[in-house]
GROMACS .gro file of C-alpha atoms in nm:
model
  322
    1MET     CA    1  -0.241   4.480  -6.408
    2LYS     CA    2  -0.522   4.294  -6.278
    3ARG     CA    3  -0.432   3.934  -6.264
    4ILE     CA    4  -0.121   3.803  -6.224
    5GLY     CA    5   0.028   3.427  -6.249
    6VAL     CA    6   0.243   3.251  -6.020
    7PHE     CA    7   0.468   2.973  -6.053
    8THR     CA    8   0.765   2.739  -5.980
    9SER     CA    9   1.021   2.572  -6.174
   10GLY     CA   10   1.297   2.328  -6.150
   11GLY     CA   11   1.457   2.224  -5.848
   12ASP     CA   12   1.224   2.277  -5.556
   13ALA     CA   13   1.387   2.488  -5.269
   14PRO     CA   14   1.285   2.535  -4.901
   15GLY     CA   15   1.098   2.813  -4.881
   16MET     CA   16   0.917   2.850  -5.170
   17ASN     CA   17   0.573   2.830  -5.006
   18ALA     CA   18   0.675   3.124  -4.835
   19ALA     CA   19   0.694   3.342  -5.104
   20ILE     CA   20   0.404   3.210  -5.324
   21ARG     CA   21   0.245   3.326  -4.969
   22ALA     CA   22   0.397   3.653  -5.018
   23VAL     CA   23   0.332   3.704  -5.386
   24VAL     CA   24  -0.080   3.627  -5.318
   25ARG     CA   25  -0.055   3.841  -5.000
   26GLN     CA   26   0.107   4.152  -5.176
   27ALA     CA   27  -0.119   4.144  -5.497
   28HIS     CA   28  -0.434   4.108  -5.223
   29ALA     CA   29  -0.306   4.406  -5.081
   30LEU     CA   30  -0.287   4.596  -5.392
   31GLY     CA   31  -0.619   4.499  -5.556
   32VAL     CA   32  -0.484   4.166  -5.813
   33GLU     CA   33  -0.556   3.849  -5.850
   34VAL     CA   34  -0.340   3.586  -5.847
   35ILE     CA   35  -0.388   3.268  -6.077
   36GLY     CA   36  -0.138   2.978  -5.945
   37ILE     CA   37   0.021   2.750  -6.213
   38ARG     CA   38   0.102   2.385  -6.171
   39ARG     CA   39   0.362   2.214  -6.254
   40GLY     CA   40   0.556   2.485  -6.390
   41TYR     CA   41   0.611   2.552  -6.761
   42ALA     CA   42   0.458   2.180  -6.852
   43GLY     CA   43   0.157   2.306  -6.653
   44MET     CA   44   0.164   2.606  -6.828
   45ILE     CA   45   0.163   2.449  -7.133
   46GLN     CA   46  -0.126   2.240  -7.012
   47GLY     CA   47  -0.330   2.472  -6.844
   48GLU     CA   48  -0.299   2.386  -6.536
   49MET     CA   49  -0.429   2.683  -6.355
   50VAL     CA   50  -0.622   2.742  -6.019
   51PRO     CA   51  -0.688   3.099  -5.860
   52LEU     CA   52  -0.515   3.166  -5.533
   53GLY     CA   53  -0.654   3.393  -5.275
   54VAL     CA   54  -0.531   3.509  -4.901
   55ARG     CA   55  -0.710   3.162  -4.704
   56ASP     CA   56  -0.530   2.928  -5.011
   57VAL     CA   57  -0.187   3.003  -4.893
   58ALA     CA   58  -0.264   3.011  -4.477
   59ASN     CA   59  -0.022   2.771  -4.280
   60ILE     CA   60   0.179   2.697  -4.575
   61ILE     CA   61   0.499   2.933  -4.480
   62GLN     CA   62   0.688   2.691  -4.250
   63ARG     CA   63   0.624   2.436  -4.497
   64GLY     CA   64   0.895   2.271  -4.764
   65GLY     CA   65   0.898   2.201  -5.165
   66THR     CA   66   0.607   2.391  -5.341
   67ILE     CA   67   0.243   2.380  -5.284
   68LEU     CA   68   0.201   2.448  -5.666
   69LEU     CA   69   0.447   2.155  -5.756
   70THR     CA   70   0.691   2.162  -5.993
   71ALA     CA   71   0.842   1.962  -6.319
   72ARG     CA   72   1.080   1.995  -6.626
   73SER     CA   73   0.926   2.025  -6.984
   74GLN     CA   74   1.133   1.951  -7.291
   75GLU     CA   75   0.786   2.058  -7.461
   76PHE     CA   76   0.889   2.461  -7.306
   77LEU     CA   77   1.210   2.440  -7.445
   78THR     CA   78   1.100   2.445  -7.836
   79LYS     CA   79   0.921   2.791  -7.964
   80GLU     CA   80   0.616   2.590  -8.048
   81GLY     CA   81   0.577   2.446  -7.688
   82ARG     CA   82   0.611   2.872  -7.583
   83ALA     CA   83   0.376   2.962  -7.795
   84LYS     CA   84   0.100   2.690  -7.647
   85ALA     CA   85   0.175   2.847  -7.311
   86TYR     CA   86   0.150   3.186  -7.393
   87ALA     CA   87  -0.179   3.144  -7.552
   88LYS     CA   88  -0.296   2.958  -7.235
   89LEU     CA   89  -0.211   3.261  -7.038
   90GLN     CA   90  -0.362   3.500  -7.255
   91ALA     CA   91  -0.707   3.267  -7.264
   92ALA     CA   92  -0.706   3.290  -6.843
   93GLY     CA   93  -0.629   3.684  -6.880
   94ILE     CA   94  -0.337   3.656  -6.704
   95GLU     CA   95  -0.100   3.996  -6.751
   96GLY     CA   96   0.229   3.980  -6.598
   97LEU     CA   97   0.400   3.660  -6.422
   98VAL     CA   98   0.595   3.574  -6.118
   99ALA     CA   99   0.878   3.284  -6.147
  100ILE     CA  100   1.006   3.144  -5.863
  101GLY     CA  101   1.332   2.932  -5.902
  102GLY     CA  102   1.651   2.904  -6.046
  103ASP     CA  103   1.842   2.909  -6.372
  104GLY     CA  104   1.658   2.732  -6.608
  105THR     CA  105   1.314   2.929  -6.489
  106PHE     CA  106   1.469   3.247  -6.563
  107ARG     CA  107   1.595   3.139  -6.889
  108GLY     CA  108   1.262   3.008  -6.975
  109ALA     CA  109   1.123   3.332  -6.808
  110LEU     CA  110   1.342   3.560  -7.069
  111CYS     CA  111   1.238   3.367  -7.380
  112LEU     CA  112   0.844   3.453  -7.232
  113VAL     CA  113   0.955   3.799  -7.215
  114GLU     CA  114   1.180   3.840  -7.557
  115GLU     CA  115   0.956   3.637  -7.772
  116HIS     CA  116   0.568   3.697  -7.685
  117GLY     CA  117   0.649   4.061  -7.477
  118MET     CA  118   0.458   3.912  -7.126
  119PRO     CA  119   0.624   4.111  -6.815
  120VAL     CA  120   0.795   3.875  -6.625
  121VAL     CA  121   0.967   3.927  -6.203
  122GLY     CA  122   1.170   3.643  -6.079
  123VAL     CA  123   1.210   3.550  -5.739
  124PRO     CA  124   1.536   3.368  -5.686
  125GLY     CA  125   1.456   2.996  -5.569
  126THR     CA  126   1.736   2.761  -5.596
  127ILE     CA  127   1.936   2.595  -5.288
  128ASP     CA  128   2.287   2.626  -5.488
  129ASN     CA  129   2.295   2.993  -5.478
  130ASP     CA  130   2.469   3.051  -5.772
  131LEU     CA  131   2.235   3.317  -5.906
  132TYR     CA  132   2.429   3.705  -5.988
  133GLY     CA  133   2.226   3.978  -5.825
  134THR     CA  134   2.143   3.827  -5.538
  135ASP     CA  135   2.311   3.771  -5.208
  136TYR     CA  136   2.190   3.497  -5.144
  137THR     CA  137   1.889   3.258  -5.297
  138ILE     CA  138   1.582   3.125  -5.110
  139GLY     CA  139   1.661   2.720  -4.990
  140PHE     CA  140   2.020   2.798  -4.971
  141ASP     CA  141   2.024   2.843  -4.587
  142THR     CA  142   1.783   2.561  -4.529
  143ALA     CA  143   1.982   2.358  -4.707
  144VAL     CA  144   2.344   2.424  -4.580
  145ASN     CA  145   2.198   2.415  -4.241
  146THR     CA  146   2.063   2.057  -4.331
  147ALA     CA  147   2.394   1.925  -4.462
  148LEU     CA  148   2.575   2.080  -4.152
  149GLU     CA  149   2.368   1.850  -3.910
  150ALA     CA  150   2.425   1.542  -4.178
  151ILE     CA  151   2.790   1.637  -4.089
  152ASP     CA  152   2.826   1.668  -3.727
  153ARG     CA  153   2.670   1.339  -3.692
  154ILE     CA  154   2.857   1.189  -3.948
  155ARG     CA  155   3.167   1.361  -3.760
  156ASP     CA  156   3.099   1.119  -3.416
  157THR     CA  157   3.127   0.830  -3.638
  158ALA     CA  158   3.421   0.943  -3.798
  159ALA     CA  159   3.589   1.008  -3.439
  160SER     CA  160   3.432   0.646  -3.308
  161HIS     CA  161   3.578   0.477  -3.594
  162GLU     CA  162   3.919   0.709  -3.700
  163ARG     CA  163   3.809   0.735  -4.009
  164VAL     CA  164   3.780   0.984  -4.328
  165PHE     CA  165   3.450   1.080  -4.484
  166PHE     CA  166   3.427   1.202  -4.784
  167ILE     CA  167   3.130   1.389  -4.774
  168GLU     CA  168   2.927   1.438  -5.093
  169VAL     CA  169   2.679   1.782  -5.154
  170MET     CA  170   2.470   1.941  -5.423
  171GLY     CA  171   2.595   2.208  -5.617
  172ARG     CA  172   2.722   2.074  -6.006
  173ASN     CA  173   2.896   2.401  -6.101
  174ALA     CA  174   2.889   2.597  -5.806
  175GLY     CA  175   3.033   2.577  -5.489
  176PHE     CA  176   2.840   2.768  -5.213
  177ILE     CA  177   2.673   2.519  -5.019
  178ALA     CA  178   3.003   2.328  -4.997
  179LEU     CA  179   3.203   2.620  -4.841
  180ASP     CA  180   2.983   2.718  -4.621
  181VAL     CA  181   2.898   2.376  -4.471
  182GLY     CA  182   3.269   2.281  -4.486
  183LEU     CA  183   3.411   2.608  -4.284
  184ALA     CA  184   3.096   2.562  -4.065
  185GLY     CA  185   3.141   2.184  -4.002
  186GLY     CA  186   3.537   2.184  -3.989
  187ALA     CA  187   3.584   2.017  -4.257
  188GLU     CA  188   3.964   1.941  -4.344
  189VAL     CA  189   3.914   1.991  -4.725
  190ILE     CA  190   3.662   2.164  -4.882
  191ALA     CA  191   3.620   2.082  -5.304
  192VAL     CA  192   3.452   2.316  -5.520
  193PRO     CA  193   3.429   2.345  -5.884
  194GLU     CA  194   3.529   2.672  -5.881
  195GLU     CA  195   3.886   2.585  -5.814
  196PRO     CA  196   4.119   2.310  -5.979
  197VAL     CA  197   4.077   2.006  -5.782
  198ASP     CA  198   4.475   1.795  -5.690
  199PRO     CA  199   4.387   1.475  -5.559
  200LYS     CA  200   4.745   1.453  -5.450
  201ALA     CA  201   4.719   1.772  -5.230
  202VAL     CA  202   4.393   1.661  -5.067
  203ALA     CA  203   4.599   1.338  -5.022
  204GLU     CA  204   4.932   1.589  -4.852
  205VAL     CA  205   4.680   1.749  -4.676
  206LEU     CA  206   4.493   1.414  -4.481
  207GLU     CA  207   4.849   1.285  -4.468
  208ALA     CA  208   4.972   1.573  -4.279
  209SER     CA  209   4.642   1.582  -4.031
  210GLN     CA  210   4.749   1.202  -3.954
  211ARG     CA  211   5.153   1.342  -3.864
  212ARG     CA  212   4.963   1.569  -3.615
  213GLY     CA  213   4.748   1.337  -3.432
  214LYS     CA  214   4.428   1.370  -3.629
  215LYS     CA  215   4.244   1.017  -3.616
  216SER     CA  216   3.975   1.138  -3.847
  217SER     CA  217   3.897   1.415  -4.077
  218ILE     CA  218   3.599   1.568  -4.309
  219VAL     CA  219   3.653   1.618  -4.664
  220VAL     CA  220   3.352   1.778  -4.781
  221VAL     CA  221   3.290   1.769  -5.180
  222ALA     CA  222   3.030   1.950  -5.415
  223GLU     CA  223   2.897   1.705  -5.691
  224GLY     CA  224   3.087   1.840  -5.969
  225ALA     CA  225   3.416   1.953  -5.789
  226TYR     CA  226   3.552   1.627  -5.922
  227PRO     CA  227   3.496   1.379  -6.202
  228GLY     CA  228   3.272   1.085  -5.990
  229GLY     CA  229   3.227   1.322  -5.700
  230ALA     CA  230   3.323   1.230  -5.380
  231GLU     CA  231   3.343   0.857  -5.474
  232GLY     CA  232   3.557   0.999  -5.764
  233LEU     CA  233   3.832   1.204  -5.566
  234LEU     CA  234   3.870   0.919  -5.278
  235ALA     CA  235   3.932   0.679  -5.562
  236ALA     CA  236   4.204   0.889  -5.712
  237ILE     CA  237   4.377   0.935  -5.328
  238GLN     CA  238   4.260   0.614  -5.183
  239GLU     CA  239   4.608   0.453  -5.198
  240HIS     CA  240   4.742   0.752  -4.996
  241LEU     CA  241   4.530   0.710  -4.743
  242GLN     CA  242   4.692   0.496  -4.392
  243VAL     CA  243   4.314   0.525  -4.257
  244GLU     CA  244   3.993   0.377  -4.377
  245ALA     CA  245   3.764   0.578  -4.557
  246ARG     CA  246   3.412   0.617  -4.645
  247VAL     CA  247   3.170   0.767  -4.854
  248THR     CA  248   2.809   0.983  -4.784
  249VAL     CA  249   2.620   1.133  -5.053
  250LEU     CA  250   2.375   1.336  -4.875
  251GLY     CA  251   2.160   1.406  -5.237
  252HIS     CA  252   1.814   1.535  -5.218
  253ILE     CA  253   1.758   1.538  -4.814
  254GLN     CA  254   1.879   1.874  -4.882
  255ARG     CA  255   1.607   1.990  -5.085
  256GLY     CA  256   1.362   1.908  -4.798
  257GLY     CA  257   1.246   2.028  -4.511
  258SER     CA  258   1.088   2.305  -4.345
  259PRO     CA  259   1.249   2.621  -4.425
  260THR     CA  260   1.500   2.803  -4.168
  261ALA     CA  261   1.401   3.198  -4.043
  262LYS     CA  262   1.596   3.329  -4.268
  263ASP     CA  263   1.452   3.165  -4.574
  264ARG     CA  264   1.094   3.235  -4.524
  265ILE     CA  265   1.181   3.638  -4.407
  266LEU     CA  266   1.412   3.646  -4.744
  267ALA     CA  267   1.124   3.434  -4.896
  268SER     CA  268   0.867   3.636  -4.795
  269ARG     CA  269   1.056   3.952  -4.863
  270LEU     CA  270   1.119   3.874  -5.255
  271GLY     CA  271   0.772   3.760  -5.312
  272ALA     CA  272   0.629   4.111  -5.189
  273ALA     CA  273   0.883   4.297  -5.373
  274ALA     CA  274   0.832   4.059  -5.731
  275VAL     CA  275   0.468   4.149  -5.732
  276GLU     CA  276   0.537   4.535  -5.690
  277ALA     CA  277   0.795   4.538  -5.910
  278LEU     CA  278   0.562   4.350  -6.182
  279VAL     CA  279   0.222   4.602  -6.124
  280GLY     CA  280   0.504   4.872  -6.095
  281GLY     CA  281   0.574   4.805  -6.467
  282ALA     CA  282   0.939   4.630  -6.436
  283SER     CA  283   0.987   4.286  -6.649
  284GLY     CA  284   1.236   4.079  -6.767
  285VAL     CA  285   1.459   4.160  -6.390
  286MET     CA  286   1.530   3.936  -6.086
  287VAL     CA  287   1.480   4.045  -5.722
  288GLY     CA  288   1.745   4.032  -5.509
  289GLU     CA  289   1.876   4.085  -5.177
  290VAL     CA  290   2.206   4.296  -5.200
  291GLU     CA  291   2.399   4.384  -4.900
  292GLY     CA  292   2.081   4.396  -4.704
  293GLU     CA  293   1.830   4.614  -4.958
  294VAL     CA  294   1.605   4.475  -5.259
  295ASP     CA  295   1.784   4.494  -5.608
  296LEU     CA  296   1.691   4.422  -5.971
  297THR     CA  297   1.891   4.272  -6.197
  298PRO     CA  298   1.834   4.176  -6.580
  299LEU     CA  299   1.723   3.791  -6.588
  300LYS     CA  300   2.007   3.776  -6.892
  301GLU     CA  301   2.233   3.947  -6.658
  302ALA     CA  302   2.111   3.692  -6.354
  303VAL     CA  303   2.187   3.384  -6.564
  304GLU     CA  304   2.473   3.450  -6.783
  305ARG     CA  305   2.671   3.657  -6.495
  306ARG     CA  306   2.909   3.410  -6.319
  307LYS     CA  307   2.840   3.458  -5.927
  308ASP     CA  308   3.218   3.435  -5.797
  309ILE     CA  309   3.268   3.233  -5.496
  310ASN     CA  310   3.421   3.381  -5.138
  311ARG     CA  311   3.771   3.295  -5.195
  312ALA     CA  312   3.879   3.427  -4.886
  313LEU     CA  313   3.631   3.238  -4.688
  314LEU     CA  314   3.834   2.934  -4.869
  315ARG     CA  315   4.173   3.057  -4.765
  316LEU     CA  316   4.005   3.035  -4.418
  317SER     CA  317   3.914   2.722  -4.421
  318GLN     CA  318   4.227   2.589  -4.479
  319VAL     CA  319   4.380   2.788  -4.207
  320LEU     CA  320   4.108   2.712  -4.021
  321ALA     CA  321   4.183   2.286  -4.080
  322LEU     CA  322   4.502   2.287  -3.926
   0.00000   0.00000   0.00000
């Protein structure tokens, strides 16, 4: 294998640039050319490609976002669109791909493998941490720390005004961010999609806190934990609260910013491992880190198997909220 492509797709995640850097430099060390594909699958279809050398990826390890840009592509969802993308890859002499992204990115990559025989190795880059086959995904640690800093600031205001704050974090189908942020931030309640949320039970927890003398509380809500998110949950229990309550939606602030050391190291390790796997003949797999070791998981398994949330931590958060 003499020439490979690398691209980022779907939602951006802090650490994607560190992964791109690692791909380019590991490939250079192995004597393999790298072509950067801009704007994900949309750019692949349009042939938006640029050669990447070791100097092209200098001074990006600390940057959030992705220098290759990212986009959604409705056309790639069709067989005709994927055939166009494959034709562009062939024309550019690309013999294999490193796909950096999440669930949607890997589903698209799997189609290229199955329909056109294009070798692809995935690198898990998503703040949601919802991919099976890796303990952590690139961007998760940064997102947690970004959200935690915001919650620490909000807690100061909550205490000063004796209010309850319902804080919504990202996580439409997975509650990993909510769980880690809630536990680290001392939240009284953590609502995640993996567990049914009973508004009455949430109200009882907050009422019990008030009876114990607490004048302010934090409720962390993953966006997909309850219909309407944090706003919907507050509306469902508003009449039971004896103190003022406010909602803060952290939104896309969780995606941006310079990646933490942990994300930079994870991205560097997995980006390099992806190149080694691809050049070594692997395809249709995702590189991940499991118990400190690099592991390969079939892409199909990575996107179809559900990654379980740590329910022991969820129970611990309930104990520590007393």
